Coordinates of C-alpha atoms and ligand atoms in Angstrom, one line a residue:
M1 CA 38.5 168.7 96.5
R2 CA 35.3 170.5 97.4
N3 CA 34.6 171.2 101.0
K4 CA 30.9 170.9 101.5
V5 CA 30.8 171.5 105.3
H6 CA 32.7 174.3 106.8
T7 CA 31.0 174.6 110.1
P8 CA 30.2 172.3 113.0
D9 CA 27.3 169.9 112.3
N10 CA 25.3 169.8 115.5
T11 CA 23.1 167.0 114.2
K12 CA 26.0 164.4 114.5
D13 CA 27.6 163.0 117.6
E14 CA 31.2 163.9 118.1
I15 CA 33.8 161.1 118.0
T16 CA 37.3 161.5 119.3
I17 CA 40.2 159.3 118.2
K18 CA 43.4 159.2 120.3
G19 CA 46.8 158.9 118.8
I20 CA 50.1 160.7 119.6
G21 CA 50.7 164.4 119.6
A22 CA 53.4 165.0 117.0
A23 CA 53.4 168.7 116.4
P24 CA 51.8 171.2 118.7
G25 CA 48.8 173.3 117.9
I26 CA 45.1 173.1 117.2
A27 CA 43.4 173.0 113.8
V28 CA 39.7 173.1 113.1
G29 CA 38.2 172.7 109.6
P30 CA 37.2 170.3 106.9
A31 CA 39.0 167.0 106.4
Y32 CA 40.7 166.0 103.2
V33 CA 41.3 162.2 103.2
Y34 CA 44.3 161.7 101.0
S35 CA 45.0 158.2 99.7
K36 CA 48.3 158.0 98.0
Q37 CA 48.0 157.2 94.4
I38 CA 50.2 154.2 93.9
P39 CA 50.5 153.7 90.1
T40 CA 49.6 150.2 88.9
V41 CA 52.2 148.5 86.9
E42 CA 51.4 145.9 84.2
E43 CA 54.2 144.0 82.5
K44 CA 53.9 144.2 78.7
S45 CA 56.0 142.8 75.9
I46 CA 57.1 145.3 73.3
S47 CA 58.3 144.8 69.8
Q48 CA 61.8 145.5 68.5
E49 CA 60.4 148.7 66.8
E50 CA 58.9 150.0 70.1
I51 CA 62.2 149.8 72.0
E52 CA 63.4 153.3 71.0
G53 CA 60.1 154.9 71.9
E54 CA 60.0 153.1 75.2
I55 CA 63.5 154.4 76.2
E56 CA 62.4 157.9 75.1
R57 CA 59.4 157.6 77.5
L58 CA 61.7 156.6 80.3
R59 CA 64.1 159.5 79.7
A60 CA 61.3 162.0 79.4
A61 CA 59.8 160.7 82.6
N62 CA 63.1 161.1 84.4
V63 CA 63.5 164.7 83.2
R64 CA 60.0 165.4 84.4
S65 CA 60.6 163.7 87.7
E66 CA 63.8 165.6 88.3
K67 CA 62.0 168.9 87.5
E68 CA 59.3 168.1 90.0
L69 CA 61.9 167.1 92.7
Q70 CA 64.0 170.2 92.0
K71 CA 60.9 172.4 92.6
I72 CA 60.0 170.5 95.8
H73 CA 63.6 170.8 96.9
S74 CA 63.9 174.6 96.5
F75 CA 60.5 175.0 98.1
A76 CA 61.6 172.8 101.0
E77 CA 64.8 174.8 101.4
Q78 CA 62.9 178.0 101.9
K79 CA 60.4 176.4 104.2
L80 CA 62.5 173.9 106.1
G81 CA 66.1 175.0 105.8
T82 CA 69.0 173.3 103.9
Q83 CA 69.4 170.4 106.3
N84 CA 65.8 169.2 106.1
A85 CA 65.7 169.7 102.3
K86 CA 68.5 167.2 101.9
I87 CA 65.9 164.3 101.7
F88 CA 65.0 165.6 98.3
E89 CA 68.6 165.9 97.1
A90 CA 69.0 162.3 98.0
Q91 CA 66.0 161.5 95.9
I92 CA 67.4 163.4 92.9
M93 CA 70.6 161.5 93.3
I94 CA 68.7 158.2 92.8
L95 CA 67.3 159.6 89.5
N96 CA 70.8 160.6 88.4
D97 CA 72.3 157.3 89.2
S98 CA 73.7 156.4 85.8
I99 CA 74.3 152.7 86.6
L100 CA 70.7 152.2 87.7
M101 CA 69.3 154.0 84.7
S102 CA 71.6 152.3 82.2
T103 CA 70.7 148.9 83.7
I104 CA 67.0 149.8 83.2
E105 CA 67.6 150.8 79.6
K106 CA 69.6 147.7 78.9
R107 CA 66.9 145.5 80.3
I108 CA 64.2 147.2 78.3
K109 CA 66.2 146.4 75.2
A110 CA 67.2 142.9 76.1
E111 CA 64.0 141.7 77.6
R112 CA 61.7 143.8 75.4
K113 CA 59.5 144.8 78.3
N114 CA 57.7 148.1 78.9
A115 CA 59.6 150.8 80.8
E116 CA 57.4 151.0 83.9
S117 CA 57.6 147.3 84.6
V118 CA 61.5 147.3 84.4
V119 CA 61.6 150.4 86.6
F120 CA 59.4 148.8 89.1
D121 CA 61.4 145.5 89.1
E122 CA 64.8 147.1 89.2
I123 CA 64.1 149.8 91.9
S124 CA 62.1 147.4 94.0
K125 CA 65.3 145.3 94.4
Y126 CA 67.0 148.3 96.0
K127 CA 64.0 148.8 98.2
R128 CA 64.0 145.2 99.4
L129 CA 67.6 145.3 100.2
M130 CA 67.1 148.4 102.4
L131 CA 64.1 147.0 104.1
A132 CA 66.1 143.8 104.9
A133 CA 68.7 146.0 106.7
R134 CA 66.4 146.1 109.8
D135 CA 67.6 149.6 110.6
E136 CA 65.0 152.3 111.1
Y137 CA 67.1 154.8 109.1
M138 CA 67.4 152.4 106.2
H139 CA 63.7 151.8 106.3
E140 CA 63.0 155.5 106.0
R141 CA 65.4 155.6 103.0
A142 CA 63.6 152.6 101.5
H143 CA 60.5 154.7 101.5
D144 CA 62.3 157.5 99.7
V145 CA 63.5 155.0 97.0
E146 CA 59.9 153.8 96.7
D147 CA 58.7 157.4 96.4
V148 CA 61.1 158.1 93.5
M149 CA 60.1 154.9 91.8
N150 CA 56.4 155.8 92.0
R151 CA 57.2 159.3 90.7
I152 CA 59.1 157.9 87.6
I153 CA 56.3 155.4 86.9
R154 CA 53.6 158.0 87.3
N155 CA 55.5 160.2 84.8
I156 CA 56.0 157.3 82.3
Q157 CA 52.3 156.7 82.5
D158 CA 51.7 160.4 82.1
Q159 CA 49.5 160.7 85.1
R160 CA 48.9 163.9 86.9
L161 CA 49.8 164.5 90.5
F162 CA 46.9 164.6 93.0
S163 CA 44.6 167.6 92.5
R164 CA 45.3 170.6 94.5
L165 CA 43.3 171.3 97.5
E166 CA 40.7 174.0 97.2
G167 CA 40.6 176.1 100.4
E168 CA 41.9 175.0 103.8
A169 CA 41.9 171.5 105.0
I170 CA 43.2 169.0 107.6
V171 CA 44.9 166.2 105.7
I172 CA 44.0 162.7 106.9
T173 CA 46.2 160.0 105.5
E174 CA 47.6 156.6 106.3
T175 CA 51.2 157.8 106.2
L176 CA 52.8 160.9 104.8
A177 CA 55.9 160.9 102.7
P178 CA 58.3 163.9 103.0
A179 CA 57.4 165.0 99.5
D180 CA 53.7 164.9 100.2
A181 CA 54.2 166.9 103.4
V182 CA 56.1 169.6 101.5
I183 CA 53.7 169.7 98.5
F184 CA 50.7 169.9 100.8
S185 CA 52.3 172.7 102.7
R186 CA 52.0 174.8 99.5
N187 CA 48.3 174.5 100.0
K188 CA 46.5 175.9 103.0
I189 CA 47.0 172.9 105.2
L190 CA 45.7 173.4 108.7
G191 CA 47.0 170.1 110.1
Y192 CA 48.0 166.5 109.5
A193 CA 46.5 163.3 111.0
T194 CA 48.0 160.0 110.1
D195 CA 46.9 156.4 110.9
L196 CA 50.5 155.2 111.2
G197 CA 53.8 156.6 112.4
G198 CA 55.3 157.7 115.7
I199 CA 56.8 160.8 117.1
T200 CA 59.9 160.4 115.0
S201 CA 58.3 159.6 111.6
H202 CA 59.1 162.0 108.8
A203 CA 55.6 163.2 108.9
A204 CA 56.0 164.2 112.6
L205 CA 59.4 165.8 112.1
L206 CA 58.4 167.8 109.1
S207 CA 55.1 168.9 110.7
R208 CA 57.1 170.3 113.6
S209 CA 59.5 172.1 111.2
L210 CA 56.6 173.4 109.1
K211 CA 54.8 174.4 112.3
I212 CA 51.7 172.6 111.3
P213 CA 49.7 170.8 114.1
A214 CA 49.8 167.0 113.7
A215 CA 48.7 163.9 115.4
V216 CA 50.1 160.5 114.3
G217 CA 49.4 156.9 115.1
L218 CA 45.6 157.4 115.0
R219 CA 45.2 153.9 113.6
K220 CA 41.7 154.3 112.2
A221 CA 41.4 157.9 111.2
T222 CA 41.2 157.2 107.4
A223 CA 38.6 154.5 108.0
I224 CA 36.3 156.7 110.0
I225 CA 36.7 160.2 108.5
Q226 CA 35.5 161.2 105.1
S227 CA 36.6 164.2 103.0
G228 CA 34.5 167.1 103.9
D229 CA 33.8 166.0 107.5
F230 CA 34.3 168.8 109.9
V231 CA 37.1 167.9 112.3
A232 CA 39.2 169.4 115.2
L233 CA 42.8 168.3 115.5
D234 CA 44.6 168.6 118.8
G235 CA 48.4 168.3 118.2
Y236 CA 49.1 168.6 121.9
A237 CA 47.0 165.7 123.0
G238 CA 47.3 163.8 119.7
T239 CA 43.6 163.6 119.1
I240 CA 41.2 164.2 116.3
T241 CA 37.5 164.9 116.9
I242 CA 35.0 164.3 114.2
H243 CA 31.9 166.6 114.2
P244 CA 33.2 168.6 117.2
S245 CA 30.6 170.6 119.0
E246 CA 30.8 174.4 119.5
E247 CA 32.0 173.9 123.1
T248 CA 34.7 171.5 122.0
I249 CA 36.0 174.0 119.5
T250 CA 35.9 176.9 121.9
S251 CA 37.8 174.9 124.5
L252 CA 40.4 173.8 122.0
Q253 CA 40.9 177.3 120.8
S254 CA 41.4 178.7 124.3
K255 CA 43.8 175.7 124.9
A256 CA 45.9 176.7 121.9
K257 CA 46.1 180.3 123.2
R258 CA 47.2 179.1 126.7
F259 CA 49.7 176.7 125.3
T260 CA 51.4 179.2 123.1
E261 CA 51.7 181.7 126.0
F262 CA 53.0 178.9 128.3
E263 CA 55.4 177.4 125.7
E264 CA 57.1 180.8 125.4
Q265 CA 58.1 180.4 129.0
L266 CA 59.5 176.9 128.5
A267 CA 62.1 177.7 125.9
T268 CA 64.9 178.0 128.5
I269 CA 64.1 175.1 130.8
A270 CA 65.8 172.1 128.9
K271 CA 69.2 172.5 130.7
L272 CA 67.8 173.0 134.2
P273 CA 67.4 170.1 136.6
A274 CA 64.0 168.5 137.5
V275 CA 64.2 169.5 141.2
T276 CA 61.5 170.7 143.6
K277 CA 61.7 174.0 145.4
D278 CA 62.9 172.1 148.5
N279 CA 65.6 170.3 146.6
R280 CA 64.1 166.9 145.9
T281 CA 65.3 165.6 142.6
V282 CA 63.0 163.6 140.4
E283 CA 64.6 161.6 137.6
L284 CA 62.8 163.0 134.5
S285 CA 63.4 160.8 131.5
S286 CA 61.7 159.9 128.2
N287 CA 59.8 157.1 126.5
V288 CA 61.2 156.3 123.1
E289 CA 60.3 153.8 120.5
F290 CA 63.3 154.1 118.1
L291 CA 66.9 155.2 118.1
E292 CA 65.9 158.5 116.4
G293 CA 63.7 159.4 119.3
V294 CA 66.7 159.4 121.7
E295 CA 68.2 162.6 120.3
F296 CA 65.0 164.5 120.3
S297 CA 64.4 163.5 123.9
L298 CA 67.8 164.7 124.9
L299 CA 67.2 168.0 123.2
Q300 CA 64.0 168.3 125.2
G301 CA 66.1 168.1 128.4
S302 CA 65.6 164.5 129.2
A303 CA 67.8 162.8 131.9
G304 CA 68.0 159.5 130.0
V305 CA 65.5 157.0 128.7
G306 CA 63.1 155.5 131.2
L307 CA 61.3 153.2 128.7
Y308 CA 62.8 152.1 125.4
R309 CA 60.1 150.0 123.7
T310 CA 62.4 147.5 121.9
E311 CA 59.5 145.6 120.3
S312 CA 59.2 148.5 117.8
Q313 CA 62.1 146.8 116.1
V314 CA 60.1 143.7 115.7
L315 CA 56.5 144.8 114.9
G316 CA 55.5 144.3 111.3
Q317 CA 58.6 142.2 110.6
G318 CA 58.4 138.6 109.6
Q319 CA 61.1 137.6 112.1
Y320 CA 63.1 138.6 115.1
P321 CA 66.2 140.7 114.5
S322 CA 69.6 138.9 115.0
E323 CA 71.8 139.5 118.0
E324 CA 74.1 141.7 116.0
E325 CA 71.2 143.8 114.6
Q326 CA 69.8 144.3 118.1
F327 CA 73.2 144.9 119.6
K328 CA 73.9 147.7 117.1
E329 CA 70.7 149.5 118.0
Y330 CA 71.1 149.1 121.8
E331 CA 74.7 150.1 121.7
Q332 CA 74.0 153.3 119.7
A333 CA 71.2 154.2 122.1
A334 CA 73.4 153.7 125.1
E335 CA 76.2 155.8 123.6
K336 CA 73.8 158.6 122.7
V337 CA 72.3 158.7 126.2
F338 CA 75.6 158.4 128.1
P339 CA 76.3 159.6 130.8
H340 CA 72.6 159.1 131.5
S341 CA 71.0 155.7 131.6
V342 CA 68.6 153.9 129.3
I343 CA 66.1 151.3 130.5
F344 CA 65.4 148.8 127.7
R345 CA 62.2 146.9 128.1
T346 CA 62.5 143.4 126.7
F347 CA 60.1 142.7 123.8
D348 CA 56.6 143.4 124.8
I349 CA 54.7 141.7 122.0
G350 CA 51.2 140.3 122.1
G351 CA 48.1 142.2 123.1
D352 CA 47.8 145.0 120.5
K353 CA 51.3 144.5 119.3
L354 CA 51.6 141.5 117.0
A355 CA 54.5 139.0 117.3
P356 CA 56.3 138.0 114.1
E357 CA 54.7 134.5 114.5
F358 CA 51.2 135.8 114.3
Y359 CA 48.9 133.8 116.5
H360 CA 45.2 134.5 116.8
E361 CA 43.8 134.8 120.3
E362 CA 40.2 135.5 121.3
N363 CA 41.3 137.8 124.1
P364 CA 44.8 139.0 123.3
F365 CA 45.2 141.5 126.2
L366 CA 44.7 138.6 128.6
G367 CA 46.8 136.2 126.5
W368 CA 50.2 135.5 125.3
R369 CA 51.9 138.8 126.0
G370 CA 55.2 140.4 127.2
I371 CA 57.2 138.2 129.5
R372 CA 55.0 135.2 128.8
V373 CA 56.2 135.2 125.2
C374 CA 59.8 135.8 126.2
L375 CA 59.8 132.9 128.6
D376 CA 58.2 130.6 126.0
R377 CA 60.8 131.5 123.4
P378 CA 64.1 130.8 125.1
E379 CA 66.3 131.4 122.0
M380 CA 64.6 134.7 121.1
F381 CA 64.8 135.9 124.7
L382 CA 68.4 134.9 125.2
T383 CA 69.4 136.6 121.9
Q384 CA 67.9 139.8 123.1
L385 CA 69.4 139.6 126.6
R386 CA 72.9 138.9 125.1
A387 CA 72.5 141.9 122.8
L388 CA 71.4 144.1 125.7
L389 CA 74.2 142.9 128.0
R390 CA 76.8 143.5 125.3
A391 CA 75.6 147.1 125.0
S392 CA 76.0 147.7 128.7
T393 CA 79.8 148.2 128.9
R394 CA 79.3 151.9 129.7
K395 CA 77.3 150.8 132.8
N396 CA 74.4 152.9 131.7
V397 CA 72.0 150.1 130.5
R398 CA 69.2 148.7 132.5
I399 CA 66.8 145.9 131.6
M400 CA 63.1 145.8 132.5
F401 CA 60.5 143.0 132.0
P402 CA 56.9 143.7 130.9
M403 CA 53.6 142.2 131.8
V404 CA 54.8 140.3 134.8
S405 CA 52.1 138.8 136.9
T406 CA 53.9 136.4 139.2
V407 CA 57.1 136.4 141.2
Q408 CA 58.0 133.1 139.5
E409 CA 58.2 134.9 136.2
V410 CA 60.7 137.4 137.7
R411 CA 62.9 134.6 138.9
L412 CA 62.7 132.8 135.6
A413 CA 63.6 135.9 133.7
K414 CA 66.5 136.6 136.0
D415 CA 67.7 133.0 135.4
F416 CA 67.7 133.9 131.7
V417 CA 69.8 136.9 132.4
H418 CA 72.2 134.7 134.3
R419 CA 72.4 132.3 131.4
A420 CA 72.9 135.1 128.9
K421 CA 75.8 136.3 131.0
E422 CA 77.4 132.9 131.2
E423 CA 77.1 132.5 127.4
L424 CA 78.8 135.9 126.9
R425 CA 81.6 135.0 129.4
S426 CA 82.3 131.8 127.4
R427 CA 82.5 134.0 124.3
H428 CA 84.8 136.4 126.2
C429 CA 82.4 139.3 125.5
A430 CA 82.4 142.3 127.9
F431 CA 79.3 143.4 129.7
D432 CA 78.3 145.2 132.9
A433 CA 78.2 142.4 135.5
N434 CA 76.1 144.6 137.9
L435 CA 73.5 145.6 135.3
K436 CA 70.3 146.7 137.0
I437 CA 67.1 144.7 136.5
G438 CA 63.6 146.0 136.9
V439 CA 60.0 145.0 136.5
M440 CA 57.1 146.9 135.0
I441 CA 54.2 146.9 137.4
E442 CA 51.2 146.9 135.0
V443 CA 49.2 143.9 136.2
P444 CA 47.2 144.1 139.4
S445 CA 48.7 140.9 140.8
A446 CA 52.2 142.4 140.3
A447 CA 51.0 145.6 142.2
M448 CA 49.7 143.4 145.1
L449 CA 53.1 141.6 145.1
A450 CA 55.2 144.8 144.6
A451 CA 57.1 144.2 147.9
D452 CA 58.0 140.6 146.9
I453 CA 59.0 141.7 143.4
A454 CA 61.0 144.6 144.7
H455 CA 62.9 142.1 146.8
E456 CA 64.0 140.3 143.6
V457 CA 65.0 143.3 141.5
D458 CA 66.7 146.8 141.5
F459 CA 63.8 148.9 140.4
L460 CA 60.1 149.0 139.6
S461 CA 58.4 151.1 136.9
I462 CA 54.6 151.5 137.0
G463 CA 53.0 151.0 133.5
T464 CA 49.7 152.8 134.0
N465 CA 48.5 152.3 130.5
D466 CA 48.0 148.6 131.2
L467 CA 47.6 148.8 135.0
I468 CA 44.5 150.9 134.5
Q469 CA 42.9 148.6 131.9
Y470 CA 43.5 145.5 134.0
L471 CA 42.6 147.1 137.3
L472 CA 39.4 148.7 136.1
A473 CA 38.5 146.0 133.5
V474 CA 38.4 148.6 130.7
D475 CA 40.0 147.9 127.4
R476 CA 42.5 150.7 126.8
D477 CA 41.7 150.8 123.1
N478 CA 37.9 150.5 123.2
S479 CA 36.2 153.9 122.6
A480 CA 32.8 152.5 123.8
V481 CA 34.2 152.3 127.4
A482 CA 36.6 155.2 127.1
P483 CA 34.9 157.3 129.9
L484 CA 35.5 154.3 132.3
Y485 CA 39.2 154.3 131.6
Q486 CA 40.1 156.7 134.4
Q487 CA 43.6 157.6 135.3
F488 CA 42.6 159.4 138.4
H489 CA 40.2 156.6 139.6
P490 CA 40.8 156.4 143.4
A491 CA 41.6 152.7 143.0
V492 CA 44.3 153.5 140.5
L493 CA 45.8 156.1 142.8
R494 CA 45.7 153.9 145.9
T495 CA 47.4 151.1 143.9
I496 CA 50.1 153.5 142.8
K497 CA 50.7 154.5 146.4
M498 CA 50.8 150.9 147.5
V499 CA 53.5 150.1 144.8
I500 CA 55.6 153.1 145.7
D501 CA 55.5 152.4 149.4
A502 CA 56.3 148.7 148.8
G503 CA 59.3 149.6 146.7
H504 CA 60.6 152.1 149.2
S505 CA 60.3 149.8 152.1
N506 CA 62.6 147.4 150.2
D507 CA 65.0 150.2 149.3
T508 CA 63.9 149.9 145.6
W509 CA 63.3 153.0 143.6
V510 CA 59.9 153.3 141.8
G511 CA 59.4 155.1 138.6
M512 CA 56.4 155.4 136.2
C513 CA 56.5 155.1 132.4
G514 CA 52.8 154.9 131.5
E515 CA 51.1 158.0 129.9
M516 CA 50.0 159.2 133.3
A517 CA 53.6 160.1 134.1
G518 CA 53.4 162.8 131.4
D519 CA 50.0 164.2 132.4
P520 CA 50.5 167.6 133.9
L521 CA 47.5 167.2 136.1
A522 CA 49.2 164.2 137.8
T523 CA 52.6 165.6 138.3
I524 CA 52.2 167.1 141.8
L525 CA 50.2 164.1 143.0
L526 CA 52.9 161.7 141.8
L527 CA 55.6 163.8 143.5
G528 CA 53.6 163.7 146.7
L529 CA 53.2 160.0 146.5
G530 CA 56.9 159.7 146.4
I531 CA 57.6 158.7 142.8
D532 CA 61.4 158.6 142.1
E533 CA 61.3 158.8 138.3
L534 CA 58.9 159.9 135.6
S535 CA 59.4 158.7 132.1
V536 CA 57.3 160.8 129.7
V537 CA 56.7 161.4 126.0
P538 CA 59.5 163.9 125.1
T539 CA 57.1 166.6 123.8
V540 CA 55.6 167.1 127.3
L541 CA 58.9 167.0 129.2
P542 CA 59.6 170.7 129.5
E543 CA 56.1 171.3 130.9
I544 CA 56.4 168.5 133.5
K545 CA 59.8 169.9 134.5
K546 CA 58.3 173.3 135.0
I547 CA 55.7 171.9 137.3
I548 CA 58.3 170.0 139.4
R549 CA 60.4 173.1 139.7
S550 CA 57.3 175.2 140.9
V551 CA 56.3 173.1 143.9
S552 CA 57.9 171.9 147.1
H553 CA 57.9 168.2 148.0
K554 CA 56.2 169.1 151.2
Q555 CA 53.4 170.8 149.4
A556 CA 53.1 167.9 147.0
R557 CA 52.8 165.4 149.9
E558 CA 50.0 167.4 151.5
I559 CA 48.1 167.5 148.2
A560 CA 48.6 163.8 147.7
E561 CA 47.3 163.1 151.2
S562 CA 44.1 165.0 150.5
V563 CA 43.6 163.3 147.2
L564 CA 43.8 159.9 148.8
T565 CA 40.7 160.8 150.9
L566 CA 38.5 161.5 147.8
S567 CA 36.4 158.8 146.3
T568 CA 35.6 159.7 142.7
E569 CA 37.7 160.6 139.7
Q570 CA 35.9 163.9 139.1
E571 CA 36.4 165.1 142.7
I572 CA 40.1 164.2 142.4
K573 CA 40.6 165.9 139.0
D574 CA 38.8 169.1 140.2
Y575 CA 40.9 169.2 143.3
L576 CA 44.1 168.7 141.4
Y577 CA 43.1 171.3 138.8
T578 CA 42.5 173.9 141.4
T579 CA 45.6 173.2 143.4
T580 CA 47.9 173.0 140.3
A581 CA 46.4 176.2 138.9
K582 CA 47.1 177.9 142.3
I583 CA 50.7 176.9 142.2
L584 CA 51.3 177.6 138.6
P585 CA 48.5 179.9 137.4
E586 CA 49.8 180.2 133.8
I587 CA 49.7 176.4 133.1
P588 CA 47.2 175.2 130.6
L589 CA 45.5 172.1 132.0
E590 CA 43.0 169.6 130.6
V591 CA 40.4 168.2 132.9
Ligands
PEP601 C1 52.2 150.8 130.1 O1 51.5 149.8 130.0 O2 51.9 151.7 130.9 C2 53.4 150.9 129.3 C3 54.2 152.0 129.4 O3 53.6 150.0 128.3 P1 52.8 150.0 126.9 O4 52.1 151.3 126.7 O5 53.9 149.9 125.9 O6 52.0 148.8 127.0
MG602 MG1 52.2 148.0 129.0

């Protein structure tokens, strides 16, 4: 790769794409867009005489693949430690699987086919089985198997691995396999940015171990960025900026410095409670997408899971998982979190998250989404509710409904819970009969009706990501209107206050699980407005806890009162910036 541009290009407008911060740090430099070379496999017939040579090619490719993997393994051991390097041991074991290899050789002989087509066919069978397991762990393993398969095929075809990078680069790619991450780390990789993947993907975990800044889930980074483009990656905020200006770079660099200094202070906070100086405890929990995320959130000091996005199990699959498959996942999550609680949100599909039965809508965010889908799919909904109820025997499971816009929907959803309980009773299955039910407040009509809804359920959780887009009429994913998507818009804050007050006047606790809950600029304000729980992305949890522990509830209430008198987002942000910085001068804040 040749890097043509090494400095900011002031002639181009900067563009920022937002994803998820996966590994902390800032990286500035040229992009290298890496598209994985998937070898193409053509099935060819071979003659009797060619069989021996074909088997030789296969064996030589295996030897070469093993050598490559051994090298990656020992490099990974030095860089990542023995535990993390085990991924590659597992890949070597596949290569050394004598049954698999002798099956491939036998098929080359019997079917007289070229080696790569048999390798592809035989190993793909394994991969399909693993993908069918509907278990996130098995899915990751299926990718490992695929990786080994491509490696053998590439070596049979005598193709070289991708060319080494020249100089430093930020790698932009669709997804990152563990081997790619390790190989890249031998080059001067400044950061990783991927279109796909969440906080628990291998790419994210490895980047954190390798201490390389990373942003994942950027969706369209590979489509927009070209190799050689000058970019700035913010692993804290999970953004990548193309053609960043001098000012953007300077501000990111000073942010990195402040974060490093501040992070050093946070190392010991995980075991301390989230309590204000005057002893008001705030439930500080985490948002997770997959089972793997639960452990990481607990290590970060989380008091349970405030939003478990169950639809992650469904997205990209051709069908809904069975009751058993779901039960297994929910049960394990509940066990890991115990004695804390986990709030499972029922499938929130539709909008930007496609349902298995893909259905085209002109206006999906205003369409068939969340609870609307669940109520229209009784069997799917009841299956999920039974699985959730069965996982509740420790009494630490709660259920929450997304995208509610009417009280009627809440009542119908509760009827479904009642039906699921009856069905389990007739099957003599145990569950928590008093399991708590909640509703996400993320549609303006639900916010207006918060008191009525609170009357129906045990808790409310404010989903600011959607609430803001619906309240302000600003698509949360449309960069053209991004400046209008304002978390601190006075209308948003007044709505949040209205919901909290409505909940409290009905003795119902009110939490928040939208991204705003994890914004350090919002913490004191939310405390002051009386929020009972904040469910945040686990990476920011220590910082939010530090803020909670640095302020008194009384102070926070006074600040919130002043904020509610202001009428523009900028005034509010400036005021919160100044007051937060006064209370905790060392905190790095973004305005
Ligand atoms: C929200 O809307 O605030 C929320 C937490 O849900 P999601 O981001 O999954 O739509
Ligand atoms: Mg939402």
